[in-house]
Tab-separated table of C-alpha atoms in Angstrom:
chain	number	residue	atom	x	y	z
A	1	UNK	CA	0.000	0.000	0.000
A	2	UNK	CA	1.701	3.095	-1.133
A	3	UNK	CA	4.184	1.792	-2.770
A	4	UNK	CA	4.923	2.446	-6.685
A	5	UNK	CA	2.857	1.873	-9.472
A	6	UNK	CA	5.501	1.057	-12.156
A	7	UNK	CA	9.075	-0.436	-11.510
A	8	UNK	CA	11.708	-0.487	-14.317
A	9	UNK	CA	14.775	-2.602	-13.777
A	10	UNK	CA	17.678	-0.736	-15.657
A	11	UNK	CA	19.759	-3.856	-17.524
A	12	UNK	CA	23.460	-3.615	-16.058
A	13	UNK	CA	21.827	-1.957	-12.612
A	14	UNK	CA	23.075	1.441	-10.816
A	15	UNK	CA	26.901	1.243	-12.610
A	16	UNK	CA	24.971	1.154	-16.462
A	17	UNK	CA	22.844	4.128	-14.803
A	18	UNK	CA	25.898	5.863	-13.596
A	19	UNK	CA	27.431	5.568	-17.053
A	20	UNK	CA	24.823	6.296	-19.124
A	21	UNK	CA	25.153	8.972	-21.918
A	22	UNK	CA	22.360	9.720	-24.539
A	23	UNK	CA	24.284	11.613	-27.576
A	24	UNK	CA	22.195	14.268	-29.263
A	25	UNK	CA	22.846	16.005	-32.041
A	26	UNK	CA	23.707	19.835	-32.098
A	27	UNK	CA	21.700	21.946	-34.144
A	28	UNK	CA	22.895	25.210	-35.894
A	29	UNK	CA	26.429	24.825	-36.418
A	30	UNK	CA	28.076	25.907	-39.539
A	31	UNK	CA	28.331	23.481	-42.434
A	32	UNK	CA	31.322	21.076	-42.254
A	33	UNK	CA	30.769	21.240	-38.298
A	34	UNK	CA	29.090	18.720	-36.405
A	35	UNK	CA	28.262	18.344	-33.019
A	36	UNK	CA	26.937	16.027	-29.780
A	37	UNK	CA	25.537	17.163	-26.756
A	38	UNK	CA	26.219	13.800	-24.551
A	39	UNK	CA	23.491	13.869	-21.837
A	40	UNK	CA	24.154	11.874	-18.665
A	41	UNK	CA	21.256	11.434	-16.498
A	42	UNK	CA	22.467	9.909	-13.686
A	43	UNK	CA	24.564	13.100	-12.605
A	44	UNK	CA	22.350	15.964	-15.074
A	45	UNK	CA	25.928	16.531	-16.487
A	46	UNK	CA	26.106	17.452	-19.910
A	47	UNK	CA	29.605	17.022	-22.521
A	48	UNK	CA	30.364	17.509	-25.553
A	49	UNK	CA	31.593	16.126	-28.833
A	50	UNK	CA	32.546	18.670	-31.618
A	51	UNK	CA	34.663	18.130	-34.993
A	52	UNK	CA	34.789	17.945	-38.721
A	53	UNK	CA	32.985	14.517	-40.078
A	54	UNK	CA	36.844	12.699	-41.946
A	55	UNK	CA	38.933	14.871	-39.216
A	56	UNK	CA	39.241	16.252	-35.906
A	57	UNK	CA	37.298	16.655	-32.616
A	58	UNK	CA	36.952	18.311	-29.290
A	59	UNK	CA	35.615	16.915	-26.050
A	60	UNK	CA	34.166	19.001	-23.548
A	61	UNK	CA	33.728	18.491	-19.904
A	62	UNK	CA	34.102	14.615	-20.385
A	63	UNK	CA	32.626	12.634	-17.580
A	64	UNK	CA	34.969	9.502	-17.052
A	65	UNK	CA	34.134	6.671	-19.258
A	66	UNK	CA	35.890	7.307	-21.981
A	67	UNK	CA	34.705	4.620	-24.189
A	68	UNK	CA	31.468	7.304	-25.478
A	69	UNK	CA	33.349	9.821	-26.655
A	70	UNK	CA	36.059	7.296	-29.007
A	71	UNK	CA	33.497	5.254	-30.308
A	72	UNK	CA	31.116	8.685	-31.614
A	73	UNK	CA	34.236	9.887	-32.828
A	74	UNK	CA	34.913	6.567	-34.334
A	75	UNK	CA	31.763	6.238	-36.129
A	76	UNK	CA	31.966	9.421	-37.819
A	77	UNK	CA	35.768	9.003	-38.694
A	78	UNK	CA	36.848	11.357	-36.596
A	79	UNK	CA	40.005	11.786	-34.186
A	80	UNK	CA	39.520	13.463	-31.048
A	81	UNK	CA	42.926	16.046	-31.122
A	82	UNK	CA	41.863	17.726	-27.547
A	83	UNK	CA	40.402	16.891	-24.715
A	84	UNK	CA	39.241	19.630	-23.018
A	85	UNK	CA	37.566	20.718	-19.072
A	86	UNK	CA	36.107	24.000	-18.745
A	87	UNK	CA	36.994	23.732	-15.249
A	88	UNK	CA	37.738	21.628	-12.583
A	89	UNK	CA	34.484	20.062	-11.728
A	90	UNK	CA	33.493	20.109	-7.902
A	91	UNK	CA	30.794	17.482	-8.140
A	92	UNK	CA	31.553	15.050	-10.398
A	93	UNK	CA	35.403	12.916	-11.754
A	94	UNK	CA	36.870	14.176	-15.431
A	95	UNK	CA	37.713	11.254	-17.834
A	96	UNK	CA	39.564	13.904	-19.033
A	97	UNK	CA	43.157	13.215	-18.582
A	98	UNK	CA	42.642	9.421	-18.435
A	99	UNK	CA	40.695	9.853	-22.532
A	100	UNK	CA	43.558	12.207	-23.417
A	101	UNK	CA	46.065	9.969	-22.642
A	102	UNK	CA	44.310	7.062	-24.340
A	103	UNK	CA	43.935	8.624	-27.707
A	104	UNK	CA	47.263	10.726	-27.886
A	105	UNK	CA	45.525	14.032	-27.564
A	106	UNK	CA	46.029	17.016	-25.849
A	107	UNK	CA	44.395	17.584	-22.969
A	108	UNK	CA	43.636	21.200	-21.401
A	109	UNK	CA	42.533	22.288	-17.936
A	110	UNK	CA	43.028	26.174	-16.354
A	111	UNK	CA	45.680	26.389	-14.735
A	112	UNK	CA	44.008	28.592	-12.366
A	113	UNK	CA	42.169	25.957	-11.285
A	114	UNK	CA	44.737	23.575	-10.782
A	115	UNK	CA	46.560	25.192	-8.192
A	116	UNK	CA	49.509	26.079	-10.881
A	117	UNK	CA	50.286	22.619	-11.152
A	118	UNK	CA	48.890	19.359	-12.475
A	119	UNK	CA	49.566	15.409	-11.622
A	120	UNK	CA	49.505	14.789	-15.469
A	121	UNK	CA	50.194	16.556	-19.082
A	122	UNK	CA	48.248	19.517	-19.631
A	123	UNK	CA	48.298	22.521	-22.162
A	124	UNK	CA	46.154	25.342	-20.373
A	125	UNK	CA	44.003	27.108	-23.762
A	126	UNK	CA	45.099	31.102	-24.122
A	127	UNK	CA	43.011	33.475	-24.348
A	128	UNK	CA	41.924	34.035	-28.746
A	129	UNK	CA	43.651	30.404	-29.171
A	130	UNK	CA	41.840	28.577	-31.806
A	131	UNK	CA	41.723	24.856	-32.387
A	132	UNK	CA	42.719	23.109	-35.727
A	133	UNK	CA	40.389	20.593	-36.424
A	134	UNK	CA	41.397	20.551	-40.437
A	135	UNK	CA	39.031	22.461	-42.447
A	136	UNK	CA	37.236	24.381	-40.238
A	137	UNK	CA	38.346	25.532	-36.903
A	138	UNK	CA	36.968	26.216	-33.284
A	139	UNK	CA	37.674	29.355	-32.106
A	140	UNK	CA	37.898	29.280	-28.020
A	141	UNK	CA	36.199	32.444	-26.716
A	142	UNK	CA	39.148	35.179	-26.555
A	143	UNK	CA	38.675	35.872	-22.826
A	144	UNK	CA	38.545	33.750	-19.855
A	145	UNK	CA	35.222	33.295	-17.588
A	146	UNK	CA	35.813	33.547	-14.387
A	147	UNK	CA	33.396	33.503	-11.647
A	148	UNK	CA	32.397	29.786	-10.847
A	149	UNK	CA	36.015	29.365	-10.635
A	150	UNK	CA	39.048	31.329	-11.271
A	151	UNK	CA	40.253	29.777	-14.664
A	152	UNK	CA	37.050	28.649	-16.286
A	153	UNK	CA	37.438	28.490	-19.856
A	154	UNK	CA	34.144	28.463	-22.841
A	155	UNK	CA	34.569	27.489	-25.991
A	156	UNK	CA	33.158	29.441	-29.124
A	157	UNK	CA	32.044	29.116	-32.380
A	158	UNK	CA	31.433	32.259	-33.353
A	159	UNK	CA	28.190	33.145	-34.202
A	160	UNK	CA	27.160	29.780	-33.805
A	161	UNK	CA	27.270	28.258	-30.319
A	162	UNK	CA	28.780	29.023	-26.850
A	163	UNK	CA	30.179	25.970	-24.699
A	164	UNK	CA	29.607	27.612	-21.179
A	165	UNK	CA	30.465	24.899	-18.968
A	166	UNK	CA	28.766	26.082	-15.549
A	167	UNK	CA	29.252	29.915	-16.543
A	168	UNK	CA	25.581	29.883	-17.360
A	169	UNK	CA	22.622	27.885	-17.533
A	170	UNK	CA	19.102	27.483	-18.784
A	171	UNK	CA	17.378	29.283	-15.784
A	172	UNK	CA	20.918	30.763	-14.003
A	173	UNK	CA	24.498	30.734	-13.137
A	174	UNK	CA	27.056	28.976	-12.120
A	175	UNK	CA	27.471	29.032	-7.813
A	176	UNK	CA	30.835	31.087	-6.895
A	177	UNK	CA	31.211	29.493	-3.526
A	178	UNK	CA	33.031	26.540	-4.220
A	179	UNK	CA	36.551	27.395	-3.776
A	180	UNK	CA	36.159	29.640	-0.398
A	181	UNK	CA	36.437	32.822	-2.965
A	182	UNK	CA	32.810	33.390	-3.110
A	183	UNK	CA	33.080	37.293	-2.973
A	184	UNK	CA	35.756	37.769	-5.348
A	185	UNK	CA	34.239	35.487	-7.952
A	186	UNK	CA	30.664	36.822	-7.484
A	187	UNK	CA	32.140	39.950	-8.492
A	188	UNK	CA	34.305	37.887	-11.318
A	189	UNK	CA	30.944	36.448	-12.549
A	190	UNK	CA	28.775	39.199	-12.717
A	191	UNK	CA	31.337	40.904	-15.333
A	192	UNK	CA	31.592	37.918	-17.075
A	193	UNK	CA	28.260	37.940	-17.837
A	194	UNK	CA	27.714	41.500	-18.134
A	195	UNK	CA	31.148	42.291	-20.066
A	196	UNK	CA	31.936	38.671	-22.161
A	197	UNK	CA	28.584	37.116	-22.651
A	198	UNK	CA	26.406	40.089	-23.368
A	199	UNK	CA	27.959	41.472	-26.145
A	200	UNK	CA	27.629	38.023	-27.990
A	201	UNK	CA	25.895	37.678	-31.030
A	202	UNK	CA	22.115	37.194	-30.028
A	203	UNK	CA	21.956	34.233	-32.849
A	204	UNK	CA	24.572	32.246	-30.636
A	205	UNK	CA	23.124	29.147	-28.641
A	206	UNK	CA	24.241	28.489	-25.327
A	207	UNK	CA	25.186	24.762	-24.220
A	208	UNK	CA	26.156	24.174	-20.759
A	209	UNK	CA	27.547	21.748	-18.792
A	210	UNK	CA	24.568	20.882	-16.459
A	211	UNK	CA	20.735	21.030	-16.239
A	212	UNK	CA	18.488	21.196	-13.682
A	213	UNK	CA	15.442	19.513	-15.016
A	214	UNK	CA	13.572	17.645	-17.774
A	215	UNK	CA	11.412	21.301	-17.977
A	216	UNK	CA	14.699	22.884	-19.128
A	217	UNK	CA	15.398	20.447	-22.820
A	218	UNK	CA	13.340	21.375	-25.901
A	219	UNK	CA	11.095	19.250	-27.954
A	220	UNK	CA	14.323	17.822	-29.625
A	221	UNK	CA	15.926	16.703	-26.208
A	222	UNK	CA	18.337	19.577	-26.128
């Protein structure tokens, strides 16, 4: 009495929930660039798969199974040249260095974030640097984002879309409390916003790293 209706019994139990991602595709992107928004319910974290269909890729904010992001690229003959984290993620592990290492690309996290230091290879992305993906390039946002933590990074295609990480979101920003700075980077945050973000190009879509609920997707999941 009072107990559930419906049961579902997920095949591979609470580890295939934990390590679920749902790819969807990325609409709006300039021809010759394709994109996946890989959804993982289990944590509301979202990543990102972006490249040139015959070339190169760019994963965002990977969570850590790897296997995902090699076999999309993989089926779309595509070979992931960076690994990338927006930031260094409070609530959940990057497969980040661990994916890098695996496919022989380059992996980047702020250095800001790190402490000035990291356990394993990394090539912090400069401000204006642009990634070479063969025919058509990514262009990382020429500014940094600071304000849910000191180094955090997007990536741009300009015009196009805005990988935000947990700068912004559907319905709000990114908490500044995290790191014991929350003063400085409210502050940090707000002109990020106001300063980087706002003078976008209105056309550009916004993809974060996280959602909050179902409410948030659109009728195509996104």
């Amino acid at each position: 009495k009072g107990g559930f209706n419906q049961c579902v019994v997920v095949e591979g139990g609470t580890q295939a929930w934990a390590q679920l991602l749902v790819p969807r595709r990325m609409p709006g992107l300039p021809e010759g660039l394709s994109g996946w928004q890989l959804q993982r319910p289990a944590k509301a974290c979202l990543s990102y798969v972006i490249g040139v269909p015959g070339h190169g890729c760019v994963v965002v904010d990977p969570a850590r199974f790897p296997d995902p992001y090699v076999e999309l690229a993989t089926e779309h003959g595509m070979t992931i040249k960076y690994v990338v984290d927006t930031h260094v993620h409070a609530d959940h592990v990057t497969g980040g260095p661990a994916l890098a290492d695996a496919v022989g690309a380059t992996y980047s996290v702020p250095i800001e974030d790190t402490g000035g230091a990291t356990p394993f290879p990394n090539d912090p992305l400069e401000d204006g640097q642009t990634l070479d993906l063969g025919p058509i390039q990514l262009e990382v946002l020429g500014i940094k984002m600071p304000g849910h933590t000191p180094g955090t990074t997007c990536l741009l295609v300009p015009g196009h879309a805005l990988l935000s990480g947990d700068t912004v979101f559907v319905r709000g920003v990114g908490r500044p409390d995290l790191t014991g700075k929350a003063d400085e980077l409210a502050r940090e945050l707000y002109h990020s916003v106001h300063e980087k973000l706002r003078p976008l190009d209105p056309a550009t879509q916004v993809f974060p790293a996280h959602w909050s609920s179902a409410e948030e997707m659109g009728t195509d999941g996104l």
